[in-house]
PDB file of C-alpha atoms in Angstrom:
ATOM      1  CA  UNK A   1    -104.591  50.973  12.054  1.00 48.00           C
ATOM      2  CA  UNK A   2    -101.142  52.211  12.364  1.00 48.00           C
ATOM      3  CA  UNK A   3    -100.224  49.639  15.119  1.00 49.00           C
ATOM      4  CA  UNK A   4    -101.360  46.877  12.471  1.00 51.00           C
ATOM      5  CA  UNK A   5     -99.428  48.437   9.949  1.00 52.00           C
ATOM      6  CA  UNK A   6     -96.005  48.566  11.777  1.00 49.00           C
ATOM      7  CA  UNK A   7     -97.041  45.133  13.279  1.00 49.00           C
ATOM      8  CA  UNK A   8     -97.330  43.882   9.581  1.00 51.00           C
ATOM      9  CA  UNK A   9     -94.044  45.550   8.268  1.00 49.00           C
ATOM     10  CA  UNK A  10     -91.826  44.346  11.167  1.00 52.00           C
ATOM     11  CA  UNK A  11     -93.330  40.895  10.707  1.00 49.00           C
ATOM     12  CA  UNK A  12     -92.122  41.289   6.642  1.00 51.00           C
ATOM     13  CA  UNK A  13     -88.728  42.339   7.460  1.00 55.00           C
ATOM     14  CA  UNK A  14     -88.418  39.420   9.778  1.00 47.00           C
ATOM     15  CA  UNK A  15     -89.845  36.819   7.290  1.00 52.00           C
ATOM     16  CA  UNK A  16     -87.427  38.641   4.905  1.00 50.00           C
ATOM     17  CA  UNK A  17     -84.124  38.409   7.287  1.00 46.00           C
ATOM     18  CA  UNK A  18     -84.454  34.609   7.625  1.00 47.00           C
ATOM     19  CA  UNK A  19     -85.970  33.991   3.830  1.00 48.00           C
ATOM     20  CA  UNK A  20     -82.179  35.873   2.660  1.00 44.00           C
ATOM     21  CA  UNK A  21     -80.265  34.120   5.602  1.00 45.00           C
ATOM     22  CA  UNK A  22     -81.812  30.665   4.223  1.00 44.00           C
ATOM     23  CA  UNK A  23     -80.911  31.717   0.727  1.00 42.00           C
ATOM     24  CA  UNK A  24     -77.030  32.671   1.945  1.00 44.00           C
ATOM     25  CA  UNK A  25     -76.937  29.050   3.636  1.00 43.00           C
ATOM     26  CA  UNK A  26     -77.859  27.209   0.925  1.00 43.00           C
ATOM     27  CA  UNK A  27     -75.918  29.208  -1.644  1.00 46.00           C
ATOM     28  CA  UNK A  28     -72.894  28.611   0.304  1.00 42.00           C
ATOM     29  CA  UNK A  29     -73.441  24.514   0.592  1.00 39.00           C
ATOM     30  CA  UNK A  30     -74.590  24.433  -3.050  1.00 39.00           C
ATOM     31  CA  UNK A  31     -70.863  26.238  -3.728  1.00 40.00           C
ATOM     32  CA  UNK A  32     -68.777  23.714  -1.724  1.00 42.00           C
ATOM     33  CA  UNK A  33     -70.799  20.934  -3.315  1.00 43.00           C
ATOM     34  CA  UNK A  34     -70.182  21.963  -7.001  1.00 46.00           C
ATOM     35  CA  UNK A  35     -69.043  19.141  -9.418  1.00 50.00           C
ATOM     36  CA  UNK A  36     -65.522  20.270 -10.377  1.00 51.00           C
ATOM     37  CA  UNK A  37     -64.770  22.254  -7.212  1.00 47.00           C
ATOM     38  CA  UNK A  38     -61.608  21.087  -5.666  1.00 51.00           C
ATOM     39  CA  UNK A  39     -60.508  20.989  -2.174  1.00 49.00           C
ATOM     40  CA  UNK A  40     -57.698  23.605  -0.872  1.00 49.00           C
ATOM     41  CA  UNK A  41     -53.981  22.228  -0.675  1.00 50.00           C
ATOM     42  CA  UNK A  42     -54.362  22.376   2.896  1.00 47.00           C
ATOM     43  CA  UNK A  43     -57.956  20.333   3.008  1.00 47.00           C
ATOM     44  CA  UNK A  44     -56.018  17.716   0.487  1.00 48.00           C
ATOM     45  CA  UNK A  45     -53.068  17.847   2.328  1.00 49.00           C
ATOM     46  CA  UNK A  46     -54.886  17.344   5.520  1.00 48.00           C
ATOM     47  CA  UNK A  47     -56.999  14.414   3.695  1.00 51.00           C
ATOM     48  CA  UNK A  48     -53.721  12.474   2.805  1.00 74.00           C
ATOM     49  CA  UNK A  49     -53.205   8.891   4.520  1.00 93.00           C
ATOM     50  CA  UNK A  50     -49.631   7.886   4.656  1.00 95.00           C
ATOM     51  CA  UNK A  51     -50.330   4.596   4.798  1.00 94.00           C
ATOM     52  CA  UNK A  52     -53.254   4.783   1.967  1.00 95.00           C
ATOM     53  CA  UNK A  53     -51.139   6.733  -0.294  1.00 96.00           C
ATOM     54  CA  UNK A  54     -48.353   3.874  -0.123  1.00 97.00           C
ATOM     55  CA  UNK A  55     -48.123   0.852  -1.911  1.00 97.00           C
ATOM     56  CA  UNK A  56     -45.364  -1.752  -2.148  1.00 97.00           C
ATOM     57  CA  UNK A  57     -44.166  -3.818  -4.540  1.00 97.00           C
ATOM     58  CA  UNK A  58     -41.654  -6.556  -5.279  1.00 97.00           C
ATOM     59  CA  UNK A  59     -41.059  -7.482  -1.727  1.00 98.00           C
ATOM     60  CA  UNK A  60     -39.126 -10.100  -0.761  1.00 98.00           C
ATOM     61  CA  UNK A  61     -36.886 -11.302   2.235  1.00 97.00           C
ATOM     62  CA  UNK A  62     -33.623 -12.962   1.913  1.00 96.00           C
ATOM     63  CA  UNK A  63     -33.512 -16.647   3.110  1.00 96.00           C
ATOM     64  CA  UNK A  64     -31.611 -17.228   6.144  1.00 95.00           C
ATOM     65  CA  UNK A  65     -31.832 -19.827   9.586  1.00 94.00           C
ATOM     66  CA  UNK A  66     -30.960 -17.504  12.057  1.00 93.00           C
ATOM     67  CA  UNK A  67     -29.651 -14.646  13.328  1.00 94.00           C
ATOM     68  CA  UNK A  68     -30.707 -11.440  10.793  1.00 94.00           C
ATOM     69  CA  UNK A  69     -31.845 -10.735   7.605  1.00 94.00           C
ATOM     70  CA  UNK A  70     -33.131  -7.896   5.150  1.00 95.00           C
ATOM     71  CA  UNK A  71     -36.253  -7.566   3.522  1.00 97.00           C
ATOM     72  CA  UNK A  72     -36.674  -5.525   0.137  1.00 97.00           C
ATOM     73  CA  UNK A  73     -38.824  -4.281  -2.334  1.00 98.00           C
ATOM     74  CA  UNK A  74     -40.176  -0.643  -3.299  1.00 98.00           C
ATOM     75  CA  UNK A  75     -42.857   1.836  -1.812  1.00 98.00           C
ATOM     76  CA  UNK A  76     -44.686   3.738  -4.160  1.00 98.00           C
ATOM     77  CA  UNK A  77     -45.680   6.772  -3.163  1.00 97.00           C
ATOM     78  CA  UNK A  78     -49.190   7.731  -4.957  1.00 96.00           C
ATOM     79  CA  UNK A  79     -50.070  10.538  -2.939  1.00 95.00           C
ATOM     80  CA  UNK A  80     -49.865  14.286  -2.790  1.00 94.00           C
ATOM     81  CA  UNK A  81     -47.908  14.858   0.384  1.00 94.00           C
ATOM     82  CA  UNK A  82     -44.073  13.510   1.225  1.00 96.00           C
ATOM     83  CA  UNK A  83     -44.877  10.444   4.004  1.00 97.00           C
ATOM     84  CA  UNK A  84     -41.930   9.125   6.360  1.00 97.00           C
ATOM     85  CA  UNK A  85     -41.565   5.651   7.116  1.00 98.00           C
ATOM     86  CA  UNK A  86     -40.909   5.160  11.228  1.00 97.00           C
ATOM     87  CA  UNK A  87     -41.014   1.845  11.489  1.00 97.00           C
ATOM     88  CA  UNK A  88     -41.287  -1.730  10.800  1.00 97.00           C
ATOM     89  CA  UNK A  89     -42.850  -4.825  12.174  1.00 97.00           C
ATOM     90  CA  UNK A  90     -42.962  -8.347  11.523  1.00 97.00           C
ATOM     91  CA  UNK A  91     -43.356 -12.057  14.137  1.00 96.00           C
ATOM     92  CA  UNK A  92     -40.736 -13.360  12.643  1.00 96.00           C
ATOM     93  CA  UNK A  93     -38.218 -10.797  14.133  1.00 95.00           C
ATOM     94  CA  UNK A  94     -38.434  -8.990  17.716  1.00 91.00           C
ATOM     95  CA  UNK A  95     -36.057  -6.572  16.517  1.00 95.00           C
ATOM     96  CA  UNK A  96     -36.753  -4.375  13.087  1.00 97.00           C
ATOM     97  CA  UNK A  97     -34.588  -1.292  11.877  1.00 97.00           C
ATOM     98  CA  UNK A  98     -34.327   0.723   8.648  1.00 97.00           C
ATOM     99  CA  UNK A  99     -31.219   0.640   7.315  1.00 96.00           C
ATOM    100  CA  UNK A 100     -28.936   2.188   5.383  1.00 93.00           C
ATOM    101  CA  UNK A 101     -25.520   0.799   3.427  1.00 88.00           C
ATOM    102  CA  UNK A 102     -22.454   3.292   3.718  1.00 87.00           C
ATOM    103  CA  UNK A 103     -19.012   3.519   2.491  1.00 87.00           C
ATOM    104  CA  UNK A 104     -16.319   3.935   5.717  1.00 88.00           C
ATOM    105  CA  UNK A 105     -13.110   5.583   5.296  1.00 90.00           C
ATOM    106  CA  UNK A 106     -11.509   1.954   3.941  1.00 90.00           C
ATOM    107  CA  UNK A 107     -13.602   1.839   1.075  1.00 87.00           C
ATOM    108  CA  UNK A 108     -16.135  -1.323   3.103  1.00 88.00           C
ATOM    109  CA  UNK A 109     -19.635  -1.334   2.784  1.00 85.00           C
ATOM    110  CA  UNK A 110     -21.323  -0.733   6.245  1.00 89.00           C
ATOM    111  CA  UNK A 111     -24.910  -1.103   7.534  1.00 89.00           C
ATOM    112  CA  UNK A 112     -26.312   1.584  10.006  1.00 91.00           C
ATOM    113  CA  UNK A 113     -29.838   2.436  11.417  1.00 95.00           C
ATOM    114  CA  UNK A 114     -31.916   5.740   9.491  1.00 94.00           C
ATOM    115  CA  UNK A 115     -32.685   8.146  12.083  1.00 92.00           C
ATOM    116  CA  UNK A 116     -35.695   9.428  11.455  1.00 93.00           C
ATOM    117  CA  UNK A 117     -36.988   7.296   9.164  1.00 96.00           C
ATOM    118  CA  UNK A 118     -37.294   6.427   5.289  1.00 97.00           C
ATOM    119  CA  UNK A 119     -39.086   9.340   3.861  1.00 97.00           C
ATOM    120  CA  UNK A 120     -40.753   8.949   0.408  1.00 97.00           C
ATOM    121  CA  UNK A 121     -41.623  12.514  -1.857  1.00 96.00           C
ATOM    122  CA  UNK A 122     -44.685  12.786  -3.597  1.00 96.00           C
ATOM    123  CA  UNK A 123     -45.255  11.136  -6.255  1.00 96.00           C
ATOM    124  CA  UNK A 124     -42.210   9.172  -5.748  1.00 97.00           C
ATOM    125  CA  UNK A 125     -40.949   5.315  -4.917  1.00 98.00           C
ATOM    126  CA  UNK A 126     -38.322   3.982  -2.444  1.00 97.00           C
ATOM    127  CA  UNK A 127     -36.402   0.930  -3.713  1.00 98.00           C
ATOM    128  CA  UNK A 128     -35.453  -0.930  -0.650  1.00 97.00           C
ATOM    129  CA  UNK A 129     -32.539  -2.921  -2.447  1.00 95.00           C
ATOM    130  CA  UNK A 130     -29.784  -5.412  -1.042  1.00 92.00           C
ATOM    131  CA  UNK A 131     -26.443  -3.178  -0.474  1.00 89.00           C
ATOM    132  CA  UNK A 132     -28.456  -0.133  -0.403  1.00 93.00           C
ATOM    133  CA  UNK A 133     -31.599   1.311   1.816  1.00 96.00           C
ATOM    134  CA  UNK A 134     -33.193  -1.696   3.500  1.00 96.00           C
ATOM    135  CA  UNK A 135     -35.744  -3.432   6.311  1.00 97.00           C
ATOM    136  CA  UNK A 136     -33.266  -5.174   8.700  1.00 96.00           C
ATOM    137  CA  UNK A 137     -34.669  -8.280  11.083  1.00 97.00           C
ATOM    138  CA  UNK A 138     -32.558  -9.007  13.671  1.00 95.00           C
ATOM    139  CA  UNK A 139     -32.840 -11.638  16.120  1.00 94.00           C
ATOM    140  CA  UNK A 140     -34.395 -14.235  14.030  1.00 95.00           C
ATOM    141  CA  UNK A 141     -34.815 -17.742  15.888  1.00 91.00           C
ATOM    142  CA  UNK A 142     -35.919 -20.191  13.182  1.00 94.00           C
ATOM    143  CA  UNK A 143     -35.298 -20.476   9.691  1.00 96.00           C
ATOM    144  CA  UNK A 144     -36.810 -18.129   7.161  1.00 97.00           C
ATOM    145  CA  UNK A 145     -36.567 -20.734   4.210  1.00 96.00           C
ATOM    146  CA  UNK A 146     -37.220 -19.733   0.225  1.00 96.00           C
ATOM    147  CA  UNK A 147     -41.531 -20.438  -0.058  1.00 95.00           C
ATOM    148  CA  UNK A 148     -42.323 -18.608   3.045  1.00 97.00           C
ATOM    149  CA  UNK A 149     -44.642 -15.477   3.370  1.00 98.00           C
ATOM    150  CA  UNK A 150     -43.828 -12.915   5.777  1.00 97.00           C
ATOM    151  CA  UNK A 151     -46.460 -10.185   6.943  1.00 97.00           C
ATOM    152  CA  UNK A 152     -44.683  -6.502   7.734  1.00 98.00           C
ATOM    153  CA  UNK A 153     -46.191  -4.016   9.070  1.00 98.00           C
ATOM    154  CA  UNK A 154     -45.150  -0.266   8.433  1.00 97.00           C
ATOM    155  CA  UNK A 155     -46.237   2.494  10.423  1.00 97.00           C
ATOM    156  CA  UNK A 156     -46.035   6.177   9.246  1.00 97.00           C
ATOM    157  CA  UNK A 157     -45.225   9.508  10.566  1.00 96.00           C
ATOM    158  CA  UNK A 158     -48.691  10.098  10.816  1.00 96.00           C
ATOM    159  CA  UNK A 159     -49.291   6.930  12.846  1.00 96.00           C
ATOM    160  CA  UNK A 160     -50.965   5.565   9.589  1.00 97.00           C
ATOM    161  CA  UNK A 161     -50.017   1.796   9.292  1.00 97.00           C
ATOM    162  CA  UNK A 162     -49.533  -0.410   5.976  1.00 97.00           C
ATOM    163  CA  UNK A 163     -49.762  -4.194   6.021  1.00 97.00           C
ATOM    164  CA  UNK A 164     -48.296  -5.968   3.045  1.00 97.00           C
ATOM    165  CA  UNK A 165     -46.586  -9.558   2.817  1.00 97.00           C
ATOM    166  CA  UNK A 166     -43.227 -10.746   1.181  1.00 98.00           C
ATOM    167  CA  UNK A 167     -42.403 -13.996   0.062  1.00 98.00           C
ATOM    168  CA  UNK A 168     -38.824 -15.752   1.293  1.00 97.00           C
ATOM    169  CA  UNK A 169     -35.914 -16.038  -1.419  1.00 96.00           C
ATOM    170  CA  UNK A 170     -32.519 -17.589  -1.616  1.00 94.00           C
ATOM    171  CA  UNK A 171     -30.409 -14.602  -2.112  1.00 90.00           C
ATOM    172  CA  UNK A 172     -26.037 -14.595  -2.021  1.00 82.00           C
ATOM    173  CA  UNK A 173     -25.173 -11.200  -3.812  1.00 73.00           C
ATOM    174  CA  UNK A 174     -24.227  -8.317  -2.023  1.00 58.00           C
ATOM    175  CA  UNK A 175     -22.697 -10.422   1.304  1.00 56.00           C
ATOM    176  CA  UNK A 176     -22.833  -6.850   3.671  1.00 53.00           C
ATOM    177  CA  UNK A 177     -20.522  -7.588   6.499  1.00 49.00           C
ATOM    178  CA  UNK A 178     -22.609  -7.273  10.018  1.00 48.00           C
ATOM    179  CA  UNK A 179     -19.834  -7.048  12.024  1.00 44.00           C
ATOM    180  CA  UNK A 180     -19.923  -3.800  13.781  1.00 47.00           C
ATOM    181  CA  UNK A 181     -23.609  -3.134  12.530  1.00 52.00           C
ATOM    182  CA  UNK A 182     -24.419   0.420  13.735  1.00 48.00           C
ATOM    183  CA  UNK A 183     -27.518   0.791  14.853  1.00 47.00           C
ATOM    184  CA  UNK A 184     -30.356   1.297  17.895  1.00 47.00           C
ATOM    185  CA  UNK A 185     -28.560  -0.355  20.533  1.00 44.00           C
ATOM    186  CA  UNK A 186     -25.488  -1.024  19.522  1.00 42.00           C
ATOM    187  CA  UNK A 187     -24.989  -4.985  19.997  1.00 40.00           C
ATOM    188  CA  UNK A 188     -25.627  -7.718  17.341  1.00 42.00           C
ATOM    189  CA  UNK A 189     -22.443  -9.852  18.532  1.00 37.00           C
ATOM    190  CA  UNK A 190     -23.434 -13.478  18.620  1.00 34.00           C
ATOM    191  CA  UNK A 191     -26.167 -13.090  15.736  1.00 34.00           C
ATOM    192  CA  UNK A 192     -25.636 -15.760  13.038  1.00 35.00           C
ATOM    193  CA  UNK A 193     -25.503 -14.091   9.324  1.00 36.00           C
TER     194      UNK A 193
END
């Protein structure tokens, strides 16, 4: 009789152990499933898709029938997290930079390559403007004529891409000189502007 008692009371503490390590399990997923429960910064941060949290408007691409161009507009930022811009592509150009326009010593407006990238804070947007930050094509072969539609596509720091399009406009403000572009490889000589 003692045998079937301890039998019986081991057997309770057993049923017991799993019944409160059932109970634990669910309590915890019921906890992380809670309307109103947030994810961590790190979990959100983690969660964050450059190239969802990014959306562009106004684009546009100056008119031109050869040689190189710039493309504009402005990426909005909707996200949480800063996102960096690495790159740019497009068929209409085999060779695509982000620029910059600086001042040199003689007070002229210059064009060079960002290294590193465009990089867009939270909550923020980028205004990609002629004379100013920019997408430069280079290497253009036929004319890019006001009515066309360009398709870009930007890839992120966090190899995240974003596709967008950008119609073609006649454009004659700002009139950058390329001569002496600095940038990636350091020869545009013979490109029409």
């Amino acid at each position: 009789m003692t045998f079937k008692n301890t039998a019986s009371i081991r057997f309770a503490r057993l049923g017991a152990l799993v019944a409160v390590g059932a109970l634990a399990l669910t309590g915890c997923t019921v906890v992380a499933n809670e309307p109103g429960m947030t994810p961590t910064s790190t979990e959100a941060a983690a969660a964050t898709v450059a190239g969802d949290a990014v959306t562009v408007h106004d684009a546009w691409i100056k008119a031109v029938e050869s040689g190189m161009t710039g493309a504009f507009g402005h990426l909005e930022n909707t996200g949480t997290s800063d996102v960096t811009v690495v790159s740019v592509a497009t068929a209409v150009s085999h060779m695509v930079e982000l620029h910059e326009t600086v001042e040199t010593d003689t007070g002229e407006m210059k064009m060079r390559e960002v290294e590193g990238g465009f990089t867009i804070p939270a909550g923020e947007t980028l205004a990609l403007e002629p004379g100013a930050n920019h997408i430069m094509l280079m290497g253009i072969e036929s004319p890019l004529v006001a009515g066309d539609v360009v398709t870009f596509t930007v890839t992120f720091s966090d190899d995240s891409t974003l596709e967008f399009e950008a119609p073609v406009k006649d454009y004659t403000g700002a009139n950058e000189s390329y001569d002496d572009l600095e940038h990636g490889d350091g020869d545009h000589e013979g490109m029409d502007h």
